[in-house]
PDB file of C-alpha atoms in Angstrom:
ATOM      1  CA  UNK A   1       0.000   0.000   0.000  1.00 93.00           C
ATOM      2  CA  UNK A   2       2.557   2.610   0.814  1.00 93.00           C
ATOM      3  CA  UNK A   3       4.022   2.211  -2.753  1.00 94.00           C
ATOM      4  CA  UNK A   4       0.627   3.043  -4.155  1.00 94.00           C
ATOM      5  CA  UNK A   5       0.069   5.808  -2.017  1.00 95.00           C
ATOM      6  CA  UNK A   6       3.688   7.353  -3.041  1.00 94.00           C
ATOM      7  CA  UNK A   7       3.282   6.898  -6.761  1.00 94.00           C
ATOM      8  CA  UNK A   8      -0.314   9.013  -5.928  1.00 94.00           C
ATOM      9  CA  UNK A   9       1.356  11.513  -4.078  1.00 94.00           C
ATOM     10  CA  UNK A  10       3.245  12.089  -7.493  1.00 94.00           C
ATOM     11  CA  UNK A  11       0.363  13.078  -8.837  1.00 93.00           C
ATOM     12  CA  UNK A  12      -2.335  14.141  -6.599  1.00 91.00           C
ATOM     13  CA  UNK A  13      -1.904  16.584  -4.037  1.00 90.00           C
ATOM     14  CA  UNK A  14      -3.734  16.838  -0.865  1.00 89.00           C
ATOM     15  CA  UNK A  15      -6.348  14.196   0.019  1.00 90.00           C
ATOM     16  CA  UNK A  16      -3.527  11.892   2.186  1.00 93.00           C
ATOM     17  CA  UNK A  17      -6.429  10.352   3.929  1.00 93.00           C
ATOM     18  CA  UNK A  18      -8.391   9.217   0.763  1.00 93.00           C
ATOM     19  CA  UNK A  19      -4.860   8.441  -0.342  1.00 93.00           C
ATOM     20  CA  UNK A  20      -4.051   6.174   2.492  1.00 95.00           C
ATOM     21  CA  UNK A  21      -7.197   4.524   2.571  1.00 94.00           C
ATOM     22  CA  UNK A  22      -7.650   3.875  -1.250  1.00 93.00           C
ATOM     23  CA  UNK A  23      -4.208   2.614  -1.191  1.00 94.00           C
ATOM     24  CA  UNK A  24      -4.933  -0.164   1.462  1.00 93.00           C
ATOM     25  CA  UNK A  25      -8.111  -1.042  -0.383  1.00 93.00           C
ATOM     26  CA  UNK A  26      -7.140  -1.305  -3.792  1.00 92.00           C
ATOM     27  CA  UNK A  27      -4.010  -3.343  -2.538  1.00 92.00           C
ATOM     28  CA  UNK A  28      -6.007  -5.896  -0.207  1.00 90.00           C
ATOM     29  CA  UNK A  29      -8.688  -6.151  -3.299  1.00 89.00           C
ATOM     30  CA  UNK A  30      -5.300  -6.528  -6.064  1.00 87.00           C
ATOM     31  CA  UNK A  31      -4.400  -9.367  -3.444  1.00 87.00           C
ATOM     32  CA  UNK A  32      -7.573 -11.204  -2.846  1.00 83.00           C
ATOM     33  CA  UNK A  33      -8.122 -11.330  -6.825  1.00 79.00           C
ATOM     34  CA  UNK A  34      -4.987 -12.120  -8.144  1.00 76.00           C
ATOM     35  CA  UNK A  35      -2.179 -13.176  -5.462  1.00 70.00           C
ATOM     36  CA  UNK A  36      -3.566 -15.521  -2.566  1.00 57.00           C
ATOM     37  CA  UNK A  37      -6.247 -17.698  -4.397  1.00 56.00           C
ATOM     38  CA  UNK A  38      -6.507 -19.703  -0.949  1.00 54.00           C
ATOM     39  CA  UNK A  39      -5.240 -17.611   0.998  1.00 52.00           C
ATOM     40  CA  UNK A  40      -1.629 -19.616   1.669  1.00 60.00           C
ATOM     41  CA  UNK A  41      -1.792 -18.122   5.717  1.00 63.00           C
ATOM     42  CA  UNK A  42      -5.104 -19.130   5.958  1.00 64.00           C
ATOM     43  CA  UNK A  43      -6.710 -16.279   6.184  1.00 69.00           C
ATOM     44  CA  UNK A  44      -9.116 -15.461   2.986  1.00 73.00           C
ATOM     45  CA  UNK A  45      -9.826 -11.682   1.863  1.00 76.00           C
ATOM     46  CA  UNK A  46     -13.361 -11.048   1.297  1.00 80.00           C
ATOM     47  CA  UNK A  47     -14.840  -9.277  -1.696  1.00 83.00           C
ATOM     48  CA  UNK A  48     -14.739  -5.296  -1.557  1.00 85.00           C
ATOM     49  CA  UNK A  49     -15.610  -2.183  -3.273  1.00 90.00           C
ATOM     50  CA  UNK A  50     -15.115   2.023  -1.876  1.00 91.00           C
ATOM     51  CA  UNK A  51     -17.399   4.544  -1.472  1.00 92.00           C
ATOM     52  CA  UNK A  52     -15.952   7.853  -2.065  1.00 93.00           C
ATOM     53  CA  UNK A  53     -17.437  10.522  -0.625  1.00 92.00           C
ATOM     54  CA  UNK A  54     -16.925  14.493  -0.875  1.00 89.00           C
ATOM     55  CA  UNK A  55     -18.226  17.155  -2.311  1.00 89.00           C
ATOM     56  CA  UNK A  56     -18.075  18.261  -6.289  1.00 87.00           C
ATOM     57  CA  UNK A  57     -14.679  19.255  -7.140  1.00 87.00           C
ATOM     58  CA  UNK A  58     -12.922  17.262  -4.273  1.00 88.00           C
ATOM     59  CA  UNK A  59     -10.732  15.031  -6.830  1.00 90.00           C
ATOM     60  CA  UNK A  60     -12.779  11.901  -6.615  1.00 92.00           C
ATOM     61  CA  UNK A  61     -12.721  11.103 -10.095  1.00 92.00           C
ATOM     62  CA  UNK A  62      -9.089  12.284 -10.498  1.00 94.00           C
ATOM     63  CA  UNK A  63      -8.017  10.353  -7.679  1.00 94.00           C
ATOM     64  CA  UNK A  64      -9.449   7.395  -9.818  1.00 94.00           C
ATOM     65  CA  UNK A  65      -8.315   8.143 -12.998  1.00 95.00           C
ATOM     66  CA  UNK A  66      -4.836   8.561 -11.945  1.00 95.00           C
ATOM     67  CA  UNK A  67      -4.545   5.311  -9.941  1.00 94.00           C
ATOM     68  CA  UNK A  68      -6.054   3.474 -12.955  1.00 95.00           C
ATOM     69  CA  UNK A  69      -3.530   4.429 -14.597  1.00 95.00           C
ATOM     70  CA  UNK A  70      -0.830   3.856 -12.083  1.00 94.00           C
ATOM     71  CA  UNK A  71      -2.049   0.482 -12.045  1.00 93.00           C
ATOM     72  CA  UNK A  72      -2.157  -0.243 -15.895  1.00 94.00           C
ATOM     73  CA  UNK A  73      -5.581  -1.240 -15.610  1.00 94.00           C
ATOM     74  CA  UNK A  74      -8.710  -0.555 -17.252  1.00 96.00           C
ATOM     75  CA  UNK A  75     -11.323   1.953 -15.937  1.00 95.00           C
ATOM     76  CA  UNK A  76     -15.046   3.241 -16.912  1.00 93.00           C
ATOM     77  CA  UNK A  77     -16.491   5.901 -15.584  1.00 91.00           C
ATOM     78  CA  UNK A  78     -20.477   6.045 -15.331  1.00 86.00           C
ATOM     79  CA  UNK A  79     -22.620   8.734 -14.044  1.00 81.00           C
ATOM     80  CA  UNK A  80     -25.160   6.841 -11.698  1.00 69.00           C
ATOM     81  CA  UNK A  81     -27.813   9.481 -12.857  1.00 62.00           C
ATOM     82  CA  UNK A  82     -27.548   8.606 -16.138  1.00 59.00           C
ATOM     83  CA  UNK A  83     -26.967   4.941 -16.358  1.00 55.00           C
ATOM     84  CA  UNK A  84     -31.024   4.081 -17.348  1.00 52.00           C
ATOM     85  CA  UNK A  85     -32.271   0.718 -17.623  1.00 45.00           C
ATOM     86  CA  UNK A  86     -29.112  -1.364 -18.670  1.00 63.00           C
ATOM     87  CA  UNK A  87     -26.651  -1.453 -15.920  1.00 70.00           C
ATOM     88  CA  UNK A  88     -24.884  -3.995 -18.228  1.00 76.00           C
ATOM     89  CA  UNK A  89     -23.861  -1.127 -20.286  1.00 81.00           C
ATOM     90  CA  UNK A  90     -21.304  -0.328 -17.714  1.00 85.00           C
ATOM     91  CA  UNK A  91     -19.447  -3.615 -17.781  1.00 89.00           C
ATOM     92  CA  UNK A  92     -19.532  -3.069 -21.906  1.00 89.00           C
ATOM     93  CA  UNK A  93     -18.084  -0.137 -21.482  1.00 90.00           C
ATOM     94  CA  UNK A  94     -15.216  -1.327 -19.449  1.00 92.00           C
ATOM     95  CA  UNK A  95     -14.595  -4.081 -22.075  1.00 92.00           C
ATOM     96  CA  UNK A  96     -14.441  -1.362 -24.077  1.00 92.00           C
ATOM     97  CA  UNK A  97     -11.699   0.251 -21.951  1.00 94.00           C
ATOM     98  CA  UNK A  98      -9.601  -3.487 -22.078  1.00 93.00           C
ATOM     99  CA  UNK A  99      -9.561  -3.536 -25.921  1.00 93.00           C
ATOM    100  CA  UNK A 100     -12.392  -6.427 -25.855  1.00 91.00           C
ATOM    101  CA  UNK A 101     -10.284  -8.665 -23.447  1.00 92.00           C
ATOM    102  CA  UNK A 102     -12.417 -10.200 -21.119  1.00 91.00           C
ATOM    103  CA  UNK A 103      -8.964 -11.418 -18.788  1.00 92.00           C
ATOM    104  CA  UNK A 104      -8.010  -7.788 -18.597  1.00 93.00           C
ATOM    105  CA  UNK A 105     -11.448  -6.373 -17.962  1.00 92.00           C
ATOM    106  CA  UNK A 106     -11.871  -8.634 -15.209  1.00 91.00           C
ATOM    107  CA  UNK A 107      -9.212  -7.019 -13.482  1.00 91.00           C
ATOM    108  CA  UNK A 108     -10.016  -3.244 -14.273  1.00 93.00           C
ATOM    109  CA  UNK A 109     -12.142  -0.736 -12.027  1.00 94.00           C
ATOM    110  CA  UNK A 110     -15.462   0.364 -12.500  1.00 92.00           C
ATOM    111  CA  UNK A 111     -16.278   3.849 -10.995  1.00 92.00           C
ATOM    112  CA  UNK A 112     -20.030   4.854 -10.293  1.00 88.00           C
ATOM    113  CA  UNK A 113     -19.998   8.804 -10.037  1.00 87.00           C
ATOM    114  CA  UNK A 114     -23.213  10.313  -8.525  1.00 82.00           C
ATOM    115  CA  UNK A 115     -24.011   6.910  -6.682  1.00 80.00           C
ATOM    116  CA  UNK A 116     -26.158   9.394  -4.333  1.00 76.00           C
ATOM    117  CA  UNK A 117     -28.938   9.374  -7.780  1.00 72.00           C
ATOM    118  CA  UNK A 118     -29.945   6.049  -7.718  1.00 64.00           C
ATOM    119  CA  UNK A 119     -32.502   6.024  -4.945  1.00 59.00           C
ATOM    120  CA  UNK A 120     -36.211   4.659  -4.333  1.00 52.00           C
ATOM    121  CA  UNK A 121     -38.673   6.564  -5.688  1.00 52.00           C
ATOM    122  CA  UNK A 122     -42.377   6.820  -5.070  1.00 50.00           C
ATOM    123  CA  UNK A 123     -44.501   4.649  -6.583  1.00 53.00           C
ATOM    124  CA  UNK A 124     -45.757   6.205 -10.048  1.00 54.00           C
ATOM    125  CA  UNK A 125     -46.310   4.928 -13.639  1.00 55.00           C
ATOM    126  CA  UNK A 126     -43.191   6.177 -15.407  1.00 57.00           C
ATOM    127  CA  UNK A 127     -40.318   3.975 -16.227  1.00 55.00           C
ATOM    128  CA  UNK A 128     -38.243   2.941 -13.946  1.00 52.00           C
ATOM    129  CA  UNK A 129     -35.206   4.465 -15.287  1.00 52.00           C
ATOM    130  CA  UNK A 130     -33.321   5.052 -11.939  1.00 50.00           C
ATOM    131  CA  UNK A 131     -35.499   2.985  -9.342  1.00 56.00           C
ATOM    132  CA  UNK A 132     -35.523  -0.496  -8.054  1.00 64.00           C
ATOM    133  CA  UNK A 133     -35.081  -2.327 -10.807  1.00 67.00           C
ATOM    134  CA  UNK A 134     -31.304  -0.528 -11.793  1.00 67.00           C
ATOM    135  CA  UNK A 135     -30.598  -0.579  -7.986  1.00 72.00           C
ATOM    136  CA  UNK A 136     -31.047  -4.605  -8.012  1.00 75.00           C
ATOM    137  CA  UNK A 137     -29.359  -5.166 -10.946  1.00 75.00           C
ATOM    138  CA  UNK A 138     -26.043  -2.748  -9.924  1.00 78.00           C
ATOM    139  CA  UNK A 139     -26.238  -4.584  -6.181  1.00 81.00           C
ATOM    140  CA  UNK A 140     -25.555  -8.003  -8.218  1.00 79.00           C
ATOM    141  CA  UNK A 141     -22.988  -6.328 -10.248  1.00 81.00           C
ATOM    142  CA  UNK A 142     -20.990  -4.937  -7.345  1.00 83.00           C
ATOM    143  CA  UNK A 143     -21.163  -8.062  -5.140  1.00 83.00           C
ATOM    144  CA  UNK A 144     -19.948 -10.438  -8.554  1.00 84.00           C
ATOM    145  CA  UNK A 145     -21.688 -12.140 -11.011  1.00 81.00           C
ATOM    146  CA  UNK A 146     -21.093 -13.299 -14.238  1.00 87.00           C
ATOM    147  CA  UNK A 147     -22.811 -10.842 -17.054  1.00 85.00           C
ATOM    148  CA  UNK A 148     -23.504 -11.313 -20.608  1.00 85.00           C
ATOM    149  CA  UNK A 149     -22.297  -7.622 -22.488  1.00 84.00           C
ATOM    150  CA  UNK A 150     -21.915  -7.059 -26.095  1.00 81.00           C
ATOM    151  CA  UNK A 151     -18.607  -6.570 -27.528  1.00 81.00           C
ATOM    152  CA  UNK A 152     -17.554  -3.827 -29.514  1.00 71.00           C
ATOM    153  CA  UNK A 153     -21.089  -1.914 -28.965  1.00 60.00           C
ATOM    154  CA  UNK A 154     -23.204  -1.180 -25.694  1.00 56.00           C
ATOM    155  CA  UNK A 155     -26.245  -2.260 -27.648  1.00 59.00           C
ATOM    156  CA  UNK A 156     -27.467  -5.662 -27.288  1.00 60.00           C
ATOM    157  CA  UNK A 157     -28.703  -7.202 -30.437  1.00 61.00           C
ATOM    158  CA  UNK A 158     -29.061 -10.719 -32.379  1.00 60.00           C
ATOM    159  CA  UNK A 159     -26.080  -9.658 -34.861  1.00 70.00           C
ATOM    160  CA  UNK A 160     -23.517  -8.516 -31.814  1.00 74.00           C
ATOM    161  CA  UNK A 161     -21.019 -10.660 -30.649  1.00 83.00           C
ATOM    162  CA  UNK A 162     -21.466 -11.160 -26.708  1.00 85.00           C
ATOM    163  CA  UNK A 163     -18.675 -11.523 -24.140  1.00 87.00           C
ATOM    164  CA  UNK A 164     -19.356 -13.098 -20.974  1.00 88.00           C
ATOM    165  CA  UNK A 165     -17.893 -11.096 -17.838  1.00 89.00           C
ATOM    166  CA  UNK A 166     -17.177 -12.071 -14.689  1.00 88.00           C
ATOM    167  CA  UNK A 167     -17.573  -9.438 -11.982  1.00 88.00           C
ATOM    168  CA  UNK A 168     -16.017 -10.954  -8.562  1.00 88.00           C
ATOM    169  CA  UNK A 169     -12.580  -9.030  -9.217  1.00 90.00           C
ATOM    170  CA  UNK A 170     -13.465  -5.940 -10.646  1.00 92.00           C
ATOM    171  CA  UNK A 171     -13.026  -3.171  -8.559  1.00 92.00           C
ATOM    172  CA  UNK A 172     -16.170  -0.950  -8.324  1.00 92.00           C
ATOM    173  CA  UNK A 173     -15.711   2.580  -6.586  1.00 92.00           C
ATOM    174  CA  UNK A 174     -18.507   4.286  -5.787  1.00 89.00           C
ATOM    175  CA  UNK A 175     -18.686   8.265  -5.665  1.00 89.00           C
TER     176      UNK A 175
END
């Protein structure tokens, strides 16, 4: 963690709590996925994402960005407000980011800006564009599951190739 959080102080100034704490994460998360399958001491890392939380301007998304990058990893970036009825679209999206490679998409990040807009609304006969239904589907997405996303478009059809994704190690952040 401390090497993460020097390679971010390169870049980001400011924040040294968020820095600190997204470095631990991030690491223990890196090391549940990929190192310790079984956990060779015994002990078995469980499943996490972060929730990110500051005001507009604060360097959230920056903050992501730049460790993405640090990290060689693939990112999307999704506006919770705007997501509508095909959470999926995310996951395409960071296929998208992994050149279509399912191996390295599984290990990239998936950051949910405005997480604050998906909330229960009152009962009325509009779509559901932001309601239960997208809050169910993004709860299955951030605890892992395996998803079916089209490759090479965000638009599911019977002529587009489809790539099937496994969630458990992708990293979601939440902001």
């Amino acid at each position: 963690p401390h090497v993460i959080k020097e390679k971010l102080d390169e870049y980001v100034i400011g924040q040294e709590r968020a820095k600190k704490v997204m470095s631990v994460a991030v690491y223990n998360h890196y090391k549940r996925a990929f190192l310790e399958k079984d956990g060779s001491d015994g002990i078995v890392i469980e499943k996490s994402n972060i929730l990110m939380i500051g005001p507009t301007g604060s360097g959230k998304t920056y903050l992501v960005k730049t460790l993405a990058k640090l990290l060689d990893v693939p990112l999307a970036i999704a506006e919770a407000g705007y997501i509508g009825d095909d959470i999926e679209s995310v996951v395409s999206k960071l296929l998208a980011a992994a050149g279509n490679d399912v191996e390295r998409a599984q290990k990239g990040i998936i950051f949910i800006d405005e997480i604050d807009k998906i909330a229960k609304k009152k009962q009325t006969n509009t779509r559901d564009v932001s309601g239960e239904s997208v809050q169910q589907e993004l709860l299955k997405l951030l605890e892992g599951s395996t998803v079916e996303v089209p490759v090479g478009s965000n638009q599911k059809n019977a002529m587009t190739p489809m790539a099937t994704v496994n969630t458990d190690n992708i990293l979601f952040i939440c902001g």
